[in-house]
Coordinates of C-alpha atoms in Angstrom, one line a residue:
M53 CA -10.0 12.9 30.0
R54 CA -7.5 15.6 29.1
A55 CA -5.9 15.5 25.7
F56 CA -2.4 14.7 26.9
D57 CA -3.7 11.9 29.2
C58 CA -5.6 10.5 26.2
V59 CA -2.4 10.6 24.1
A60 CA -0.4 8.8 26.8
V61 CA -3.0 6.1 27.4
V62 CA -3.6 5.5 23.6
T63 CA 0.2 5.3 23.0
L64 CA 0.9 2.9 25.8
L65 CA -2.0 0.6 25.1
A66 CA -1.3 0.7 21.3
G67 CA 2.3 -0.3 22.1
T68 CA 0.9 -3.2 24.1
V69 CA -1.2 -4.4 21.2
W70 CA 1.8 -3.9 18.8
T71 CA 4.0 -6.3 20.9
L72 CA 1.3 -9.0 21.3
P73 CA 1.6 -10.8 17.9
A74 CA 5.3 -11.6 18.3
L75 CA 4.7 -12.6 21.9
V76 CA 1.8 -14.9 20.9
R77 CA 3.9 -16.5 18.2
R78 CA 6.5 -17.4 20.9
R79 CA 3.7 -18.6 23.2
F80 CA 4.6 -16.0 25.8
R81 CA 8.0 -17.7 26.3
D82 CA 10.0 -14.5 25.6
P83 CA 10.8 -13.0 29.0
M84 CA 12.0 -9.6 27.6
R85 CA 9.2 -9.1 25.2
L86 CA 6.8 -10.1 28.0
H87 CA 8.3 -7.5 30.3
L88 CA 7.8 -4.8 27.6
C89 CA 4.2 -5.8 27.0
L90 CA 3.3 -5.9 30.7
S91 CA 5.2 -2.6 31.3
L92 CA 3.3 -0.8 28.6
L93 CA 0.0 -2.4 29.6
L94 CA 0.3 -1.5 33.3
M95 CA 1.4 2.1 32.7
G96 CA -1.4 2.5 30.2
L97 CA -4.0 1.1 32.6
G98 CA -2.5 3.1 35.5
N99 CA -2.9 6.4 33.5
L100 CA -6.4 5.4 32.5
L101 CA -7.4 4.6 36.1
A102 CA -6.0 7.9 37.3
Q103 CA -8.9 9.8 35.7
P104 CA -11.3 11.3 38.3
A105 CA -14.4 9.6 36.9
L106 CA -12.8 6.1 37.3
I107 CA -11.4 7.0 40.7
S108 CA -14.9 7.9 41.9
F109 CA -16.3 4.7 40.4
V110 CA -13.7 2.4 41.9
D111 CA -13.8 4.0 45.4
G112 CA -17.6 4.0 45.3
H113 CA -17.6 0.2 44.9
T114 CA -14.7 -0.4 47.4
T115 CA -13.4 2.2 49.8
A116 CA -11.7 5.6 49.6
G117 CA -8.0 5.4 48.5
V118 CA -8.2 2.0 46.7
A119 CA -8.1 3.6 43.2
K120 CA -5.3 5.9 44.1
C121 CA -3.1 3.1 45.5
S122 CA -4.1 0.9 42.5
Y123 CA -3.1 3.3 39.7
N124 CA 0.1 4.2 41.5
A125 CA 1.0 0.6 41.9
M126 CA 0.3 0.0 38.2
V127 CA 2.6 2.9 37.1
L128 CA 5.4 2.0 39.5
I129 CA 5.4 -1.8 38.7
G130 CA 5.2 -0.9 35.0
L131 CA 8.2 1.4 35.3
C132 CA 10.0 -1.3 37.3
L133 CA 9.5 -3.8 34.4
M134 CA 10.6 -1.2 31.9
V135 CA 13.9 -0.8 33.8
S136 CA 14.4 -4.6 33.8
F137 CA 13.6 -4.7 30.1
L138 CA 16.1 -2.0 29.2
R139 CA 18.7 -3.7 31.4
E140 CA 18.0 -7.0 29.6
R141 CA 17.7 -8.7 33.0
P142 CA 14.3 -10.3 33.5
V143 CA 12.7 -10.3 36.9
N144 CA 12.5 -13.9 38.3
R145 CA 13.0 -15.7 41.5
R146 CA 16.8 -15.4 41.3
T147 CA 17.1 -11.8 40.1
A148 CA 14.3 -10.2 42.0
V149 CA 16.1 -10.1 45.4
R150 CA 19.2 -8.6 43.7
S151 CA 17.5 -6.0 41.5
W152 CA 17.5 -2.5 43.0
E153 CA 14.5 -1.5 41.0
V154 CA 12.4 -4.4 42.4
L155 CA 13.4 -3.8 46.0
L156 CA 12.9 0.0 45.8
C157 CA 9.5 -0.5 44.1
A158 CA 8.4 -3.0 46.8
V159 CA 9.5 -0.6 49.6
C160 CA 7.9 2.5 48.1
L161 CA 4.6 0.7 47.3
A162 CA 4.5 -0.8 50.8
G163 CA 5.0 2.6 52.3
M164 CA 2.4 4.3 50.1
V165 CA -0.2 1.7 51.1
T166 CA 0.7 2.1 54.7
M167 CA 0.3 5.9 54.6
T168 CA -3.1 5.4 52.8
V169 CA -4.3 3.1 55.5
L170 CA -3.1 5.6 58.3
L171 CA -5.0 8.5 56.6
P172 CA -8.6 9.2 57.5
S173 CA -11.1 8.5 54.7
R174 CA -11.6 12.2 53.9
L175 CA -7.9 12.7 53.1
R176 CA -7.2 9.5 51.1
N177 CA -8.1 11.1 47.7
H178 CA -5.6 13.8 48.3
S179 CA -3.9 16.0 45.7
L180 CA -0.8 18.3 45.6
T181 CA -2.4 21.2 47.3
S182 CA -1.5 23.0 50.5
F183 CA -4.7 21.7 52.2
F184 CA -3.6 18.1 51.9
L185 CA 0.2 18.6 52.2
V186 CA -0.1 19.9 55.7
D187 CA -0.5 16.2 56.8
W188 CA 2.8 14.5 57.1
R189 CA 1.3 11.2 55.9
V190 CA 0.3 12.8 52.6
R191 CA 3.8 14.2 52.2
V192 CA 5.4 10.8 52.8
F193 CA 3.0 9.2 50.3
Y194 CA 4.1 11.6 47.6
D195 CA 7.8 11.5 48.6
L196 CA 7.9 7.7 48.3
G197 CA 6.2 7.8 44.9
N198 CA 8.5 10.6 43.6
V199 CA 11.6 8.7 44.8
F200 CA 10.9 5.6 42.8
L201 CA 9.7 7.7 39.8
F202 CA 12.9 9.7 39.8
F203 CA 15.2 6.7 39.9
G204 CA 13.0 4.7 37.5
Y205 CA 12.9 7.5 34.9
A206 CA 16.6 8.3 35.3
A207 CA 17.6 4.7 35.0
C208 CA 15.4 4.2 31.9
A209 CA 16.8 7.4 30.4
L210 CA 20.4 6.3 30.9
L211 CA 19.8 2.7 29.6
A212 CA 17.9 4.0 26.6
W213 CA 20.7 6.5 25.8
R214 CA 23.3 3.7 25.9
L215 CA 21.2 1.5 23.7
A216 CA 20.6 4.4 21.3
R217 CA 24.3 4.4 20.4
A218 CA 24.0 1.1 18.5
G219 CA 21.5 -0.3 16.0
H220 CA 19.8 1.0 12.9
P221 CA 19.0 4.8 12.6
L222 CA 15.3 4.3 13.5
R223 CA 16.2 2.6 16.7
R224 CA 18.7 5.3 17.6
W225 CA 16.2 8.1 16.9
S226 CA 13.4 6.5 18.8
L227 CA 15.5 5.7 21.9
T228 CA 17.2 9.2 21.9
V229 CA 13.8 10.9 21.9
I230 CA 12.5 8.6 24.6
S231 CA 15.7 9.2 26.7
V232 CA 15.3 13.0 26.4
G233 CA 11.7 12.8 27.5
L234 CA 12.5 10.5 30.4
I235 CA 15.3 12.9 31.6
G236 CA 12.6 15.7 31.6
L237 CA 10.2 13.5 33.6
A238 CA 13.0 12.7 36.2
L239 CA 13.6 16.5 36.6
S240 CA 9.9 17.1 37.1
C241 CA 9.9 14.6 39.9
V242 CA 12.7 16.6 41.6
Y243 CA 10.7 19.8 41.5
R244 CA 7.5 17.9 42.7
M245 CA 9.4 16.6 45.7
L246 CA 10.6 20.1 46.5
W247 CA 7.0 21.4 46.1
V248 CA 5.7 18.8 48.6
N249 CA 8.3 19.5 51.2
V250 CA 9.1 23.2 50.9
P251 CA 6.1 25.4 51.8
Q252 CA 7.8 28.5 50.5
L253 CA 7.5 27.1 46.9
R254 CA 3.7 27.0 47.4
A255 CA 3.5 30.6 48.5
P256 CA 1.8 33.1 46.1
G257 CA 4.1 35.1 43.8
V258 CA 6.9 32.5 43.3
P259 CA 8.4 32.6 39.8
V260 CA 8.0 28.8 39.2
T261 CA 4.8 27.1 40.2
Y262 CA 3.5 23.6 40.1
E263 CA 1.5 24.4 37.0
D264 CA 4.8 25.2 35.2
D265 CA 6.2 21.9 36.4
F266 CA 3.0 20.1 35.3
A267 CA 3.3 21.7 31.8
F268 CA 6.9 20.7 31.6
G269 CA 5.9 17.1 32.5
I270 CA 3.3 17.1 29.8
A271 CA 5.9 18.1 27.2
D272 CA 8.2 15.4 28.4
T273 CA 5.3 12.8 28.3
I274 CA 4.6 13.8 24.7
L275 CA 8.3 13.3 23.8
V276 CA 8.3 9.8 25.3
C277 CA 5.0 9.0 23.5
A278 CA 6.5 10.3 20.2
G279 CA 9.6 8.1 20.7
L280 CA 7.5 5.1 21.5
S281 CA 5.3 5.8 18.5
L282 CA 8.1 6.4 16.0
P283 CA 8.7 2.7 15.1
F284 CA 5.0 2.1 14.9
F285 CA 4.4 4.9 12.4
V286 CA 7.5 4.0 10.4
G287 CA 6.3 0.3 10.3
V288 CA 2.9 1.4 9.1
L289 CA 4.4 3.6 6.4
Q290 CA 6.6 0.7 5.3
L291 CA 3.6 -1.6 5.2
V292 CA 1.6 0.8 3.1
R293 CA 4.5 1.3 0.8
D294 CA 5.0 -2.4 0.3
R295 CA 1.3 -2.9 -0.4
L296 CA 1.4 0.0 -3.0
D297 CA 4.5 -1.6 -4.6
H298 CA 2.7 -5.0 -4.8
R299 CA -0.3 -3.2 -6.3
A300 CA 1.8 -1.5 -8.9
Q301 CA 3.5 -4.9 -9.8
Y302 CA 0.1 -6.6 -10.0
H303 CA -1.3 -4.0 -12.5
G304 CA 2.1 -3.8 -14.3
L305 CA 1.6 -7.4 -15.4
E306 CA -2.0 -6.7 -16.6
E307 CA -1.3 -6.4 -20.3
L308 CA 0.8 -9.6 -20.6
W309 CA -1.5 -11.6 -18.4
R310 CA -4.6 -10.4 -20.1
R311 CA -3.4 -11.3 -23.6
L312 CA -2.1 -14.7 -22.5
V313 CA -5.3 -15.6 -20.6
A314 CA -7.3 -14.6 -23.6
F315 CA -5.8 -17.6 -25.5
Y316 CA -5.2 -19.9 -22.5
P317 CA -8.1 -19.3 -20.0
E318 CA -7.1 -22.4 -18.1
L319 CA -4.0 -20.5 -16.9
I320 CA -6.1 -18.8 -14.2
L321 CA -5.2 -20.5 -10.9
D322 CA -8.2 -18.9 -9.1
Q323 CA -11.2 -20.2 -11.0
R324 CA -13.9 -18.7 -8.7
P325 CA -16.5 -16.6 -10.4
F326 CA -15.3 -13.1 -11.3
S327 CA -11.9 -13.9 -9.8
G328 CA -10.2 -11.9 -12.4
R329 CA -12.4 -8.8 -12.0
R330 CA -13.4 -8.6 -8.3
P331 CA -11.6 -5.8 -6.4
L332 CA -8.7 -7.0 -4.3
L333 CA -8.2 -6.2 -0.6
V334 CA -4.9 -4.4 0.1
A335 CA -3.5 -7.5 1.8
D336 CA -4.2 -9.6 -1.2
Y337 CA -1.8 -7.9 -3.6
A338 CA 1.4 -9.8 -2.7
S339 CA -0.1 -13.3 -3.2
A340 CA -2.2 -12.1 -6.2
T341 CA 1.0 -10.7 -7.9
Y342 CA 2.8 -14.0 -7.4
R343 CA -0.2 -15.9 -8.8
R344 CA -0.3 -13.6 -11.8
Y345 CA 3.4 -14.0 -12.3
V346 CA 3.1 -17.8 -12.3
E347 CA 0.2 -17.6 -14.8
C348 CA 2.3 -15.4 -17.1
R349 CA 5.3 -17.8 -16.9
D350 CA 3.0 -20.8 -17.6
G351 CA 1.5 -19.0 -20.6
L352 CA 4.9 -18.1 -22.1
T353 CA 5.9 -21.8 -21.7
R354 CA 2.8 -22.9 -23.5
L355 CA 3.5 -20.3 -26.2
G356 CA 7.0 -21.7 -26.7
P357 CA 6.8 -23.1 -30.2
Y358 CA 5.1 -19.8 -31.5
L359 CA 7.8 -17.8 -29.8
R360 CA 10.4 -19.6 -31.8
L361 CA 8.5 -19.0 -35.0
A362 CA 8.0 -15.3 -34.2
A363 CA 11.7 -14.9 -33.4
D364 CA 12.6 -16.4 -36.8
E365 CA 10.3 -13.9 -38.6
L366 CA 11.8 -10.8 -37.0
P367 CA 15.0 -9.1 -38.2
D368 CA 18.3 -10.6 -37.0
G369 CA 19.0 -7.6 -34.8
A370 CA 15.8 -8.0 -32.8
A371 CA 16.1 -11.8 -32.6
A372 CA 19.6 -11.5 -31.3
L373 CA 18.6 -9.3 -28.4
P374 CA 15.5 -11.0 -27.0
R375 CA 16.3 -9.8 -23.5
Q376 CA 15.5 -6.2 -24.6
P377 CA 11.9 -5.6 -23.3
R378 CA 10.8 -4.0 -26.6
A379 CA 12.2 -6.9 -28.7
A380 CA 10.7 -9.5 -26.4
A381 CA 7.4 -7.8 -26.4
R382 CA 7.3 -7.7 -30.3
I383 CA 8.1 -11.4 -30.4
I384 CA 5.4 -12.2 -27.9
D385 CA 2.9 -10.0 -29.8
R386 CA 3.7 -11.8 -33.0
A387 CA 3.6 -15.2 -31.4
L388 CA 0.1 -14.5 -30.1
H389 CA -1.0 -13.6 -33.6
L390 CA 0.6 -16.8 -35.1
Y391 CA -1.2 -18.9 -32.5
G392 CA -4.5 -18.5 -34.4
E393 CA -3.0 -18.4 -37.9
Q394 CA -0.6 -21.4 -37.9
P395 CA -1.8 -24.3 -35.7
L396 CA 1.1 -26.5 -34.8
G397 CA -0.9 -29.6 -34.2
G398 CA 0.6 -31.8 -31.5
A399 CA 3.9 -30.0 -31.2
A400 CA 5.0 -30.1 -27.6
P401 CA 5.6 -26.7 -25.9
T402 CA 9.3 -25.9 -25.5
T403 CA 10.7 -23.8 -22.8
T404 CA 12.7 -20.9 -24.0
A405 CA 15.2 -18.7 -22.1
L406 CA 14.5 -15.8 -24.5
F407 CA 12.3 -13.8 -22.1
I408 CA 14.0 -13.9 -18.7
P409 CA 14.1 -10.4 -17.2
G410 CA 14.0 -7.6 -19.8
S411 CA 17.2 -5.7 -20.0
R412 CA 18.8 -7.4 -17.0
E413 CA 21.0 -10.5 -16.9
A414 CA 19.2 -13.8 -16.9
S415 CA 18.4 -14.8 -13.3
D416 CA 16.4 -17.3 -11.3
D417 CA 15.6 -14.6 -8.8
Y418 CA 11.8 -14.0 -8.5
E419 CA 12.0 -10.2 -8.1
S420 CA 14.4 -9.7 -11.1
D421 CA 12.2 -12.0 -13.3
L422 CA 9.1 -10.1 -12.2
V423 CA 10.6 -6.8 -13.1
G424 CA 11.5 -8.1 -16.5
L425 CA 8.0 -9.4 -17.1
I426 CA 6.5 -6.1 -16.0
E427 CA 8.8 -4.2 -18.5
I428 CA 7.7 -6.6 -21.3
S429 CA 4.1 -6.1 -20.3
R430 CA 4.5 -2.3 -20.5
E431 CA 6.0 -2.6 -24.0
L432 CA 3.1 -4.8 -25.0
R433 CA 0.7 -2.2 -23.8
T434 CA 2.6 0.3 -26.0
L435 CA 2.3 -2.0 -29.0
H436 CA -1.3 -2.7 -28.2
A437 CA -2.1 1.0 -28.3
G438 CA -0.4 1.3 -31.8
P439 CA -1.6 0.1 -35.2
E440 CA 0.3 -3.2 -35.1
S441 CA -1.8 -4.6 -32.2
D442 CA -4.9 -5.3 -34.3
A443 CA -4.0 -8.6 -35.9
P444 CA -6.6 -10.5 -37.8
G445 CA -6.6 -13.6 -35.7
E446 CA -6.7 -12.1 -32.2
P447 CA -10.2 -10.9 -31.8
A448 CA -11.6 -14.2 -33.1
R449 CA -9.4 -16.2 -30.8
R450 CA -10.3 -14.0 -27.8
A451 CA -14.0 -14.4 -28.4
T452 CA -13.7 -18.1 -28.8
H453 CA -11.9 -18.6 -25.4
R454 CA -13.9 -16.3 -23.2

């Protein structure tokens, strides 16, 4: 398989796979999404079946010409469905008889099959060379295919261009690139039709040959594939970035979570062996971050009485600004030390609003609260690295609760 054929097949089939999850969630009851999925699938399979090895295999198990008719039918029907998708007019019993793309596709396919049946077996696997184009049936076969391909590519290019004028930037860029590539493919169909019907263009020494048109079509196919792939690659990059953000948040809570769990090991929601130390899969970080956030909040609630005592011990300026991450971190650090030094007996934990997000306004929003706790955790790490972190009671308490 040639490199550009491989790119086209992989892009189209990958696009099919990309549309499947949403289609499955809707139980295949979304006509437009179903049209897109089938269009990409048929055009991908058609380009795959057009490879010489598969043509020989299919014809060897059936009869000459079956493979050629089959992959042309797949490509033409796939393009027809793409036109319907971009027009936002699904093909059904009521619209099929009034849709020009459906009628034209049916006429062209019927004519191509008829020409194949009329041809002798030795000419059915024809190509665009003078040896085959001498026969009028071969010329009609290619003319019918080029007619539908031209109108199909041109219609898709026009519809994609119209749709590109609205929507978010990614959609506009993607549809614009696709539209430019489709215009090029439509123009290549015009030259191919001239090549089939004008013998002078096939004479030696002409300035533009079919190889030039073929290279032009390859470039346009690559453009279309690039436009189709753009949302996929941007989506993958967004997914990776989100996972990296969740990973950074998860590790950002590490210091606060570790110190609270050292005193309250029962905080850990996932009690499976080595749950705190086993490596996380990339997909686990979002839920793991939320679980660690809940454990930190629960630990601060349990530490409530000691937080009050620690705030009373600090200077008035620090106690008056508990939403500053550094001040909050010093209060938490001191409260953890007091936990082992001054048992409060049966005092009930009291919830405090002192430690809602760092330097931001108090909020019930999860993201804001999470950022605040991460800032406090970082300040705790700074304190832990300094001389103040080695309080007398902490190592003993940590060893007791492990």
